[in-house]
Coordinates of C-alpha atoms and ligand atoms in Angstrom, one line a residue:
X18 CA -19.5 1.5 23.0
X19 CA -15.9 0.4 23.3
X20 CA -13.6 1.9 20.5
X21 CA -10.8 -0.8 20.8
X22 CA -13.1 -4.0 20.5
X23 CA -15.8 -2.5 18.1
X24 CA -15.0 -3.3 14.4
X25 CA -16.2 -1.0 11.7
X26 CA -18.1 -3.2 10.2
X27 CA -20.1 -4.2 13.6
X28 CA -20.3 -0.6 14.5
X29 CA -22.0 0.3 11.4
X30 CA -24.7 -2.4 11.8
X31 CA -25.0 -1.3 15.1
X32 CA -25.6 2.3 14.1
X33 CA -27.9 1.6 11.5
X34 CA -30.0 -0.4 13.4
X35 CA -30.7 2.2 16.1
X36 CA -28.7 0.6 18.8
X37 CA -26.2 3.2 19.1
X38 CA -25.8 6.8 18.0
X39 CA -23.0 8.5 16.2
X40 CA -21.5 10.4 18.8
X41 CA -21.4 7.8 21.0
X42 CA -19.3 6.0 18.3
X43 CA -17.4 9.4 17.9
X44 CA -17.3 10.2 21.4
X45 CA -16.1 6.8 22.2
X46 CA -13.1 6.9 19.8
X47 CA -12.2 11.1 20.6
X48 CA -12.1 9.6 24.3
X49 CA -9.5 6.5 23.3
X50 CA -7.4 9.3 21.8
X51 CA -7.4 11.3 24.8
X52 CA -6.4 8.3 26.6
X53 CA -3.5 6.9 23.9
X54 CA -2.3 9.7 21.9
X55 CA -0.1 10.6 24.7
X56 CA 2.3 7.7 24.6
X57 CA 1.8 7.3 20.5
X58 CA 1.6 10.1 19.2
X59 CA -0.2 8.9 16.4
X60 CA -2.2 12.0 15.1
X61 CA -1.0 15.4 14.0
X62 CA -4.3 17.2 13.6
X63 CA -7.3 15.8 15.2
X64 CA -11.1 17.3 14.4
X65 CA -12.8 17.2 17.6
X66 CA -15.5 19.7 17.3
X67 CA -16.3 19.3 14.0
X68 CA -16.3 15.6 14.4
X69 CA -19.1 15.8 17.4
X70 CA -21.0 18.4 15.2
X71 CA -21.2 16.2 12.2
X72 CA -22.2 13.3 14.7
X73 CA -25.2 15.2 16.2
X74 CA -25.8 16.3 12.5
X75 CA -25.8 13.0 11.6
X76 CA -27.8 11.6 14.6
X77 CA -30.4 14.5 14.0
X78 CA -30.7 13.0 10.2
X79 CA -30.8 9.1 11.6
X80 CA -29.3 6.4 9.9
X81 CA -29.0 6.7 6.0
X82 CA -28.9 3.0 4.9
X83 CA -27.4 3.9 1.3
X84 CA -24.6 4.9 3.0
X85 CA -21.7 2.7 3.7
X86 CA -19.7 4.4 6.0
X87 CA -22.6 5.8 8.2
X88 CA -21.3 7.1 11.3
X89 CA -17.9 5.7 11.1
X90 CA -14.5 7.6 12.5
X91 CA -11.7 7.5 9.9
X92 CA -8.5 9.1 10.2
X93 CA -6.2 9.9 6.8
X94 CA -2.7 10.0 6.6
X95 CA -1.6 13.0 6.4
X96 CA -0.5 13.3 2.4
X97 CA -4.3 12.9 1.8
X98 CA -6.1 16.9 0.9
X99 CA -8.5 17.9 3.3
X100 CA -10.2 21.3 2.6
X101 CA -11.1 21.3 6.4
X102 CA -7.7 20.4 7.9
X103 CA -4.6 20.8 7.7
X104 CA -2.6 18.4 5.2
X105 CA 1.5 18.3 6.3
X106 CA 2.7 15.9 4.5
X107 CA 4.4 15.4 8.0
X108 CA 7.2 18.1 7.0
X109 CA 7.9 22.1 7.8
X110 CA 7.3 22.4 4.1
X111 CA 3.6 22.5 4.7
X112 CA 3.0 22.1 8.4
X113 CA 0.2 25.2 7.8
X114 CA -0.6 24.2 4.6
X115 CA -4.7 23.7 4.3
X116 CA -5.9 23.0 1.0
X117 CA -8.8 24.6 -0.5
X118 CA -10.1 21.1 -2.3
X119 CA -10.4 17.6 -0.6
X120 CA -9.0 14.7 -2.2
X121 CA -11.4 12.4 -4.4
X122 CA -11.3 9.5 -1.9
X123 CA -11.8 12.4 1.0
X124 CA -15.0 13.3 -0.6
X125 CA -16.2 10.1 -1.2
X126 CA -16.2 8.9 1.8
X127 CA -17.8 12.0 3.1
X128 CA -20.3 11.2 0.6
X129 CA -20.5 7.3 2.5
X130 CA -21.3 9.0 5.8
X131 CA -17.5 8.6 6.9
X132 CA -16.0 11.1 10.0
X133 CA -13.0 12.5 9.2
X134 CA -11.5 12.5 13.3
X135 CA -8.1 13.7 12.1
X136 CA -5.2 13.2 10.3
X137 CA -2.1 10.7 10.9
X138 CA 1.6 11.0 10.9
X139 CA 3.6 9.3 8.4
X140 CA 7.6 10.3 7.1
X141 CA 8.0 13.3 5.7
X142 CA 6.1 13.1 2.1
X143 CA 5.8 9.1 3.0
X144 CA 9.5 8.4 2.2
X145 CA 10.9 6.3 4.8
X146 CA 9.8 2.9 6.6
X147 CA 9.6 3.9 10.1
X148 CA 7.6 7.4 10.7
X149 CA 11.3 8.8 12.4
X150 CA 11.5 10.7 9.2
X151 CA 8.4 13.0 10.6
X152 CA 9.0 16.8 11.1
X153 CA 6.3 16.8 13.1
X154 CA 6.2 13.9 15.7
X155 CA 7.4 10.9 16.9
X156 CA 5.1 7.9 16.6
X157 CA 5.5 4.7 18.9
X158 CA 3.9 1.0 18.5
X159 CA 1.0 0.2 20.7
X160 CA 2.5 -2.9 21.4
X161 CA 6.2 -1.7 22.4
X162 CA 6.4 2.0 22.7
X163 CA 10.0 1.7 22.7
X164 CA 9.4 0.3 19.0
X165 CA 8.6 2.1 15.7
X166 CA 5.2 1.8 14.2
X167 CA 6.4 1.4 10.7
X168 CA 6.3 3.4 8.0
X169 CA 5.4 5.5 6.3
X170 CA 1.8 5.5 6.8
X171 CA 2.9 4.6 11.0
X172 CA 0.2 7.1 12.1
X173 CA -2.2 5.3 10.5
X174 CA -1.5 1.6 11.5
X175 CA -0.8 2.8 15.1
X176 CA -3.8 4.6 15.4
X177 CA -5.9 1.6 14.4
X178 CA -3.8 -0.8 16.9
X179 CA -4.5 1.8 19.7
X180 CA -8.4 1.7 19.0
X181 CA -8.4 5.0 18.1
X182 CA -10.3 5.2 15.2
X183 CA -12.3 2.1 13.3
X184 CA -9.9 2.5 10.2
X185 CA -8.1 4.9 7.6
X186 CA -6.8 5.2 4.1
X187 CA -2.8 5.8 4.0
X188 CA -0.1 5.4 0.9
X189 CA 2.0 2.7 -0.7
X190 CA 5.0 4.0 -2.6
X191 CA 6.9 1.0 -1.7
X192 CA 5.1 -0.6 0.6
X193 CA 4.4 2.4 3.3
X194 CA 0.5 0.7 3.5
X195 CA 1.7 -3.2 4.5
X196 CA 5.0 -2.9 6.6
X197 CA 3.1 -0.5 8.6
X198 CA 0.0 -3.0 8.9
X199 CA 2.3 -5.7 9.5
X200 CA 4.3 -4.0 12.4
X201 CA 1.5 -2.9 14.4
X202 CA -0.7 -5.8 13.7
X203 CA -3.6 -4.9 11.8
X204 CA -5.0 -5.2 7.9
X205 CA -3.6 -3.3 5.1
X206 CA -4.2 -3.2 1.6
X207 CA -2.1 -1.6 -1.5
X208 CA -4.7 -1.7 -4.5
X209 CA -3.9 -2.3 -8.0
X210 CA -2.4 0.8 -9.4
X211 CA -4.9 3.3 -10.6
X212 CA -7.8 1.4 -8.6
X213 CA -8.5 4.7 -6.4
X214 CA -7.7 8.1 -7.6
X215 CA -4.4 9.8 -6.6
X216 CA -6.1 13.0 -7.2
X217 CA -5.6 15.1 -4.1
X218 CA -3.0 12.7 -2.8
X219 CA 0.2 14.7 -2.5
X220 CA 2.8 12.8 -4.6
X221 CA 5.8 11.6 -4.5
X222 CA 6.5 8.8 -6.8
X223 CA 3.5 9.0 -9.1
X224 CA 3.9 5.5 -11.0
X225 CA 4.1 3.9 -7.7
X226 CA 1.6 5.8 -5.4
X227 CA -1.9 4.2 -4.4
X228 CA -3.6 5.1 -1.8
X229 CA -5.6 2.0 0.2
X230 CA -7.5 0.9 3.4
X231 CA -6.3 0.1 6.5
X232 CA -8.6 -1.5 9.5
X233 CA -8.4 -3.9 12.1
X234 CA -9.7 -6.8 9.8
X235 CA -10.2 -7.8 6.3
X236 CA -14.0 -6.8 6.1
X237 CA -13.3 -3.7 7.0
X238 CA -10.5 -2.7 4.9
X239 CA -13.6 -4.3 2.4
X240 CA -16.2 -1.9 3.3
X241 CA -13.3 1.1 2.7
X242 CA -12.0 -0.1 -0.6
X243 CA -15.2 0.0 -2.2
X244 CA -16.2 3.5 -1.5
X245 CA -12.7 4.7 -2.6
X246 CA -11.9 3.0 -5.6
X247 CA -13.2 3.8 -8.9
X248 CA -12.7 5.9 -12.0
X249 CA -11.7 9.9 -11.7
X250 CA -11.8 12.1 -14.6
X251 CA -9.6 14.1 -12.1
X252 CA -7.0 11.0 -12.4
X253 CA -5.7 10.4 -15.9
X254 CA -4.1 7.2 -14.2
X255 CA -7.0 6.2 -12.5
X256 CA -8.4 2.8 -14.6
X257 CA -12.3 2.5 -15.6
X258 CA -12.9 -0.9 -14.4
X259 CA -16.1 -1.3 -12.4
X260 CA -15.6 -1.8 -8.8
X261 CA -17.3 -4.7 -7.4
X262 CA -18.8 -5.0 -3.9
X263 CA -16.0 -6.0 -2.1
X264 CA -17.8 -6.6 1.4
X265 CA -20.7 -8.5 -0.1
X266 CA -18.6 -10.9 -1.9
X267 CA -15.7 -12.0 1.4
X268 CA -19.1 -14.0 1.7
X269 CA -19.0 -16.2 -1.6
X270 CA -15.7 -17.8 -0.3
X271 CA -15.9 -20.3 2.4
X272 CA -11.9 -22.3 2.3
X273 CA -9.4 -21.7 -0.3
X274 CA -10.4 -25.3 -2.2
X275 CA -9.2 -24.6 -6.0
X276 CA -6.8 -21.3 -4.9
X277 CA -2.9 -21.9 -6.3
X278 CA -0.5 -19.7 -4.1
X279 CA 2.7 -19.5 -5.5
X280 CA 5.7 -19.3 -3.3
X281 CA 8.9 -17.4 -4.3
X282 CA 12.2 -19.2 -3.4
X283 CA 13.4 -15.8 -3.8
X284 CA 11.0 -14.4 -1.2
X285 CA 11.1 -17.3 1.4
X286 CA 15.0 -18.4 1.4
X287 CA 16.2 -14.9 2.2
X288 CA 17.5 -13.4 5.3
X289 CA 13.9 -13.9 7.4
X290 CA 15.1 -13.6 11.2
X291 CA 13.8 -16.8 12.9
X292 CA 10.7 -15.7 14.6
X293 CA 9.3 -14.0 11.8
X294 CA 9.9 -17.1 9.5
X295 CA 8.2 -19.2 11.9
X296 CA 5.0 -17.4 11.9
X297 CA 4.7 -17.1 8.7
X298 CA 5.5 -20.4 7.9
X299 CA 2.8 -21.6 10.1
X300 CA 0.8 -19.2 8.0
X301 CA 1.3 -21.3 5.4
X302 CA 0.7 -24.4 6.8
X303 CA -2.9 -22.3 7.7
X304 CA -3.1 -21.6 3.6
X305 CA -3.3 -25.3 3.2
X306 CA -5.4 -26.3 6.0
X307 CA -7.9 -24.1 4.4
X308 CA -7.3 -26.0 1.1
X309 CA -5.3 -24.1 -1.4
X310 CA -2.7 -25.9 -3.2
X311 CA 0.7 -24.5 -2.8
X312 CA 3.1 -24.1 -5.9
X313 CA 6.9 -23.0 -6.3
X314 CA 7.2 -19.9 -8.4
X315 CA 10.2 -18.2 -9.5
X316 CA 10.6 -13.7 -9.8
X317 CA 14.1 -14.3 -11.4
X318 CA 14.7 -10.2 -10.5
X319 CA 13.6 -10.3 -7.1
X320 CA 16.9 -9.3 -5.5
X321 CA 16.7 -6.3 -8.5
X322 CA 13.4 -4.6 -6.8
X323 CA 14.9 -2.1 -3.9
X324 CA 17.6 -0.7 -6.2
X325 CA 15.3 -0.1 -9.2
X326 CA 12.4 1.6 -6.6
X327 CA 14.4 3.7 -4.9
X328 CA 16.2 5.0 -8.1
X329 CA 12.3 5.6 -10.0
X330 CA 11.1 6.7 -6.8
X331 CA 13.4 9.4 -6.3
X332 CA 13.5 10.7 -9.2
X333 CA 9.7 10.9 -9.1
X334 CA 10.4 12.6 -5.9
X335 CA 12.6 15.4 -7.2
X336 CA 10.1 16.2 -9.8
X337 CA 7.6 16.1 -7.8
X338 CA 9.2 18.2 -4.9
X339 CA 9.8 21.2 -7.6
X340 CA 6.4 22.8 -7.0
X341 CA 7.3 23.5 -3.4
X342 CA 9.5 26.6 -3.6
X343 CA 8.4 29.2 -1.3
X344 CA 6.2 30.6 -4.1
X345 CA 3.0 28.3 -3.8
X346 CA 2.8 26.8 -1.1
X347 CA 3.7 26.5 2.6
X348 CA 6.7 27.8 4.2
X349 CA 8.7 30.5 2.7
X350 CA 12.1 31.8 4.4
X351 CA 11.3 35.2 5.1
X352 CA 15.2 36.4 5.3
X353 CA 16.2 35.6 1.5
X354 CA 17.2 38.7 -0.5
X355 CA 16.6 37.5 -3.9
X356 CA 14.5 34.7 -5.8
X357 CA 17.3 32.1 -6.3
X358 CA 18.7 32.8 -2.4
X359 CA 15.2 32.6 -1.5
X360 CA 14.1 29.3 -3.5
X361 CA 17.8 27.6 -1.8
X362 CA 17.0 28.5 2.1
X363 CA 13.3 27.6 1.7
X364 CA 14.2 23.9 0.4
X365 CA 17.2 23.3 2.5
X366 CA 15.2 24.8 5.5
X367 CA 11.4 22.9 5.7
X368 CA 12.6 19.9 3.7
X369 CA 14.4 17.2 6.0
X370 CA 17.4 15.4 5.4
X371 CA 16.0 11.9 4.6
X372 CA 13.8 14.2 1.4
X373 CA 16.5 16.7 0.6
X374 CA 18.9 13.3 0.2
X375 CA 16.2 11.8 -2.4
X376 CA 15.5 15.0 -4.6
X377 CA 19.0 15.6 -4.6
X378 CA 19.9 11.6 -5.8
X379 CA 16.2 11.9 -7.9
X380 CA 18.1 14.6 -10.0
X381 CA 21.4 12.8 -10.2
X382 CA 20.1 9.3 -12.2
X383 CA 18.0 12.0 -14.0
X384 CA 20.9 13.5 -15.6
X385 CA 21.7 13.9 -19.0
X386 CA 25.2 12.1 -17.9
X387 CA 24.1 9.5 -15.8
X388 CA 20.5 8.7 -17.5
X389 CA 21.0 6.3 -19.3
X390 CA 23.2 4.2 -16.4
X391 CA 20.5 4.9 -13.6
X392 CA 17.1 5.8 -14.6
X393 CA 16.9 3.9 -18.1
X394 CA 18.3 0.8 -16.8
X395 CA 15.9 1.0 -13.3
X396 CA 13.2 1.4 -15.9
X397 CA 14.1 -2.0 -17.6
X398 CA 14.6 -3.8 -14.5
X399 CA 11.4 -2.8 -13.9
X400 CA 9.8 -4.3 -16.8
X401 CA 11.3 -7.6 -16.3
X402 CA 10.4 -7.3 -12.6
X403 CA 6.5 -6.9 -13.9
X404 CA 7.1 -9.3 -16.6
X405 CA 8.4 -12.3 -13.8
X406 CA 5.2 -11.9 -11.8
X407 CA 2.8 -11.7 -15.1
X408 CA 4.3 -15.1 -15.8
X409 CA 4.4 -15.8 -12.0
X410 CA 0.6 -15.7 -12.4
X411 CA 0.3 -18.2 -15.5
X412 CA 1.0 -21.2 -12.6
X413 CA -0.7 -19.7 -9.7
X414 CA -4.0 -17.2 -8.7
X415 CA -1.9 -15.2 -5.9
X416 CA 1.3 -15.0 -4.8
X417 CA 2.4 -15.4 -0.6
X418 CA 5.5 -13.7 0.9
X419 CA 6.8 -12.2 4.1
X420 CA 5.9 -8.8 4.4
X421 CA 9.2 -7.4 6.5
X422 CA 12.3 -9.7 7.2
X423 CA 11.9 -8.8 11.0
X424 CA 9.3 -7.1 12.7
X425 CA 9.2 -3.9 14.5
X426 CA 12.5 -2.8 15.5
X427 CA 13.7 -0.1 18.4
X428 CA 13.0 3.8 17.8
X429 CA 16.8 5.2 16.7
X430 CA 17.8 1.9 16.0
X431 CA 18.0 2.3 11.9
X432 CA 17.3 5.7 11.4
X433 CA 21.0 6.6 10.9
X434 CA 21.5 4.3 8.5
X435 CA 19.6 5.4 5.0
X436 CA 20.6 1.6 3.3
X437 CA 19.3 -0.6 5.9
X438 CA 16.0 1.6 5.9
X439 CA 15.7 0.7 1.9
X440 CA 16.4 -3.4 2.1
X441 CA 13.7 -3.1 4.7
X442 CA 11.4 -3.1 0.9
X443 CA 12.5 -5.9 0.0
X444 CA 9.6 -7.9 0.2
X445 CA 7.3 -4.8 -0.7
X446 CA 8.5 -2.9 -3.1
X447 CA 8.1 -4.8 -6.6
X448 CA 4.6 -5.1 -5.8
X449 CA 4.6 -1.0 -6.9
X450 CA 7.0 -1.5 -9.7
X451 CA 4.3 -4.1 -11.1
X452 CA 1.7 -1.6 -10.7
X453 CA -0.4 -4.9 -8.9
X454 CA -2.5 -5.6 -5.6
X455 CA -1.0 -6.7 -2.3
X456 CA -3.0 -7.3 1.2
X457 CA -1.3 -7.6 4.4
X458 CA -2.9 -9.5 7.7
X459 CA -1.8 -10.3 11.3
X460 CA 0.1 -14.0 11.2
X461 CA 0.6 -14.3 15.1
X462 CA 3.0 -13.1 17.4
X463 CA 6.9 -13.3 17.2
X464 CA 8.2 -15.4 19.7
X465 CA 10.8 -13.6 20.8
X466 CA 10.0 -9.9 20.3
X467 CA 6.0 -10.6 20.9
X468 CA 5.9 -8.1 18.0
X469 CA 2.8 -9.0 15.9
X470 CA 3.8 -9.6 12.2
X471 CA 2.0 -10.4 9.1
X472 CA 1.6 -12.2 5.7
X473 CA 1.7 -10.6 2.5
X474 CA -0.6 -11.9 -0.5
X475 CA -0.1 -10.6 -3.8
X476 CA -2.3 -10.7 -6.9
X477 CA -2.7 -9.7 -10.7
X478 CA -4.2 -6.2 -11.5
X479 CA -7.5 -5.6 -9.9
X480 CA -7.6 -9.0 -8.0
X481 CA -8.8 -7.2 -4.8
X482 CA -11.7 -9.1 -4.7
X483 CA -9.7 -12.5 -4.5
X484 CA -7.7 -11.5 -2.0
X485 CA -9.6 -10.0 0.6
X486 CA -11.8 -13.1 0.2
X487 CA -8.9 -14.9 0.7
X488 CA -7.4 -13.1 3.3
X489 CA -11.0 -13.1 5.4
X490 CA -11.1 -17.1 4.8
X491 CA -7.7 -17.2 6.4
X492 CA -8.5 -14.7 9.4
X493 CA -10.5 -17.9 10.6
X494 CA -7.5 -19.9 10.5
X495 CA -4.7 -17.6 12.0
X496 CA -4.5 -16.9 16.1
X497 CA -6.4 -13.7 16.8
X498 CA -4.1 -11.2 17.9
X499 CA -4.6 -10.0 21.8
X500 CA -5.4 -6.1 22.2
X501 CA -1.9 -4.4 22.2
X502 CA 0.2 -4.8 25.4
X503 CA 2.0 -1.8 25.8
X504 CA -1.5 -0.3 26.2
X505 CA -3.3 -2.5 28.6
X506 CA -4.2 -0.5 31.5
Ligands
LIG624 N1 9.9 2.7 2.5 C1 9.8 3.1 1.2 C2 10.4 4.5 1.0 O1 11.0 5.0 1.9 C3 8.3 3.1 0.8 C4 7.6 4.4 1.2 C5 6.2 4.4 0.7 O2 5.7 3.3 0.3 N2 5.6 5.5 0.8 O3 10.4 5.0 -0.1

């Protein structure tokens, strides 16, 4: 049982038909983290006794066929509760913090048979684009190690690339599921907002978050999606539409005869640097090989999206932040002599820079003075930004972008510069602001960088369905990536 070249989906068939046991599949993937983790320091807590328990458990049981995720290693990003584990957030704020409750999507797929191996990093509370914004680690690319992994949800994506686990569930804010995918080469999905429940998911900015699959290919983000997703009584914002089977219905779809994509000018006459626009425009010649029918549309506030997020986002964020004062949970600076003293070291000392710069520009466009300038006006653009692809999606069935102008670039190379971090949303981030669904798969490699990067589809609300099918007809089309290089023994 080989952890890198086993999908989940294969596994599972595999498990449930007797051929292998659960601990070997657990054993096999705890042994590829022995062997990876090292150089890419994907994980920050990993469940290694508890994982083989449950495996021998499970084994002792034998295979429950009403169970989806059987047998199957996951890891979570680390903003996801786990009542068993840890859950950092990947800052000082809550680096012992274990909840007492696991997240709805935690317990479901317990419920699907899923093993929980560990958690991964991500930037602190998921606000940034490469995983440098960690307190807790540094994370590196399987395929460069001198590269970032992408962000936020970097743990994630790079512990798929390394084999380490046969999927995971991370966040997309702004695009902290895709870019991620994108930059290590593998599948990720940002469902349509209130698809899977946010309940246990520690938040930052709440009308953006949603948590989604990521896996080495389309069928297995699939066989995730569906156990995750559905209405929660614990989520006010989580939508009662029925979930259909995603996994059971990549089948129905066999080319893309009949699908419209529509292609932004605004998305694909930007700054693309020249290897990434020629992968993905020989993605596109794949979309029509497979017999879609391309179509110019126009997102007239395009270029609006990074400056509305990141003013909604933050000021999400410095709500949201408020609850951790040294009073409920996680650190508290012990040397403070009084409440207010004590409230002031405890933020400025477990929060980073990168979050302490958000919460305190969150609470700038939030007040009273500068309201109406900032926040309202982000809150309008927004609108129009959702309106644009709602009439986007009168003249076509999904929508095809870039998912990052470039792909993954050197560790330290951006981090001191906050702005350049942001624009690297540009292609993400409405996405969020429209509160719809966006898959990212591999494309092929750059040929410069031999960085993998990927191709973003986007869709109406709860069009999940039509674009994993889409995305699985189009696997067939695009070059299968090689394992990554940098870990090639
Ligand atoms: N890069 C974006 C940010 O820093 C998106 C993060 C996310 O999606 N969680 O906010």
């Amino acid at each position: 049982m080989n952890s890198r070249t086993g999908t989940l989906c294969a596994t599972r068939d595999l498990i449930l038909t007797g051929q292998v046991k659960v601990l070997e599949v657990v054993q096999a993937c705890l042994e590829r983290i022995r062997q990876t983790e090292p150089a890419i320091g994907a994980l920050v807590n990993i469940q290694e006794e508890k994982a083989l328990e449950r495996a021998r458990e499970m084994d002792e049981h034998g295979p429950d066929k009403d169970k989806s995720l059987w047998g199957i290693p996951l890891t979570l990003k680390d903003i996801i509760c786990t009542s068993d584990l840890p859950t950092t957030c990947g800052s000082k704020m809550l680096e012992n913090f274990t909840p007492c409750y696991d997240a709805t999507l935690t317990r479901r797929l317990r419920e699907a048979g899923a093993v929980i191996l560990g958690k991964a990093n991500l930037d602190e509370f998921a606000m940034g684009s490469s995983t440098e914004n960690s307190a807790l680690k540094q994370t590196r690319n399987p395929w460069d190690l001198s590269r970032v992994p992408g962000g936020s949800s970097g743990g994630s994506a790079a512990s798929i690339a390394a084999g380490q686990s046969l999927g995971s569930v991370g966040t997309d804010t702004g695009g902290s599921i895709r870019q991620p995918a994108s930059f290590c080469g593998v599948v990720g999905m940002k469902p349509t907002y209130g698809r899977v429940s946010r309940y246990g998911v520690v938040a930052f900015g709440s009308s953006l978050d949603q948590a989604g699959p990521m896996a080495a290919n389309t069928a297995d983000c699939a066989a995730i999606l569906k156990v995750i997703s559905g209405h929660d009584p614990m989520d006010s914002t989580s939508a009662d539409v029925p979930v259909p089977d995603y996994l059971s219905s990549l089948g129905h779809r066999k080319d893309l005869k009949g699908l419209r994509v529509g292609l932004p000018a605004q998305y694909w006459e930007g700054e693309l640097e020249p290897e990434v626009d020629r992968v993905c425009r020989n993605a596109l010649e794949q979309v029509s090989l497979a017999g879609a029918e391309t179509v110019p549309v126009d997102l007239p506030h395009a270029p609006h999206a990074v400056a509305a997020y990141y003013i909604i986002a933050m000021a999400e964020a410095s709500s949201n932040l408020a609850r951790f004062d040294g009073i409920r949970y996680g650190y508290r600076d012990e040397e403070a002599r009084e409440l207010m003293d004590m409230y002031c070291k405890t933020r400025s000392r477990a929060f980073g820079e990168e979050v302490q710069r958000r919460i305190m520009i969150g609470n700038y466009v939030l007040s009273a003075g500068y309201y109406d300038a900032y926040f309202k006006k982000a809150a309008q653009v927004r609108r129009l930004i959702h309106l644009d692809f709602v009439q986007a999606f009168e003249n076509c069935d999904l929508i095809c972008s870039p998912v990052v102008p470039f792909p993954a670039f050197r560790l330290g190379e951006k981090v001191d510069d906050p702005l350049q971090m942001y624009l690297l949303d540009i292609f993400t981030a409405s996405l969020n602001l429209a509160g719809m669904a966006g898959i990212t798969i591999p494309a092929g490699l750059g040929d410069q960088s031999g960085m993998p990067v990927g191709i973003q589809f986007m869709g109406p609300a709860f069009s999940e369905e039509l674009l994993l099918q889409t995305a699985h007809v189009l696997e067939n089309y695009l070059p299968p990536l090689p394992s990554p290089r940098a870990l090639n023994e």
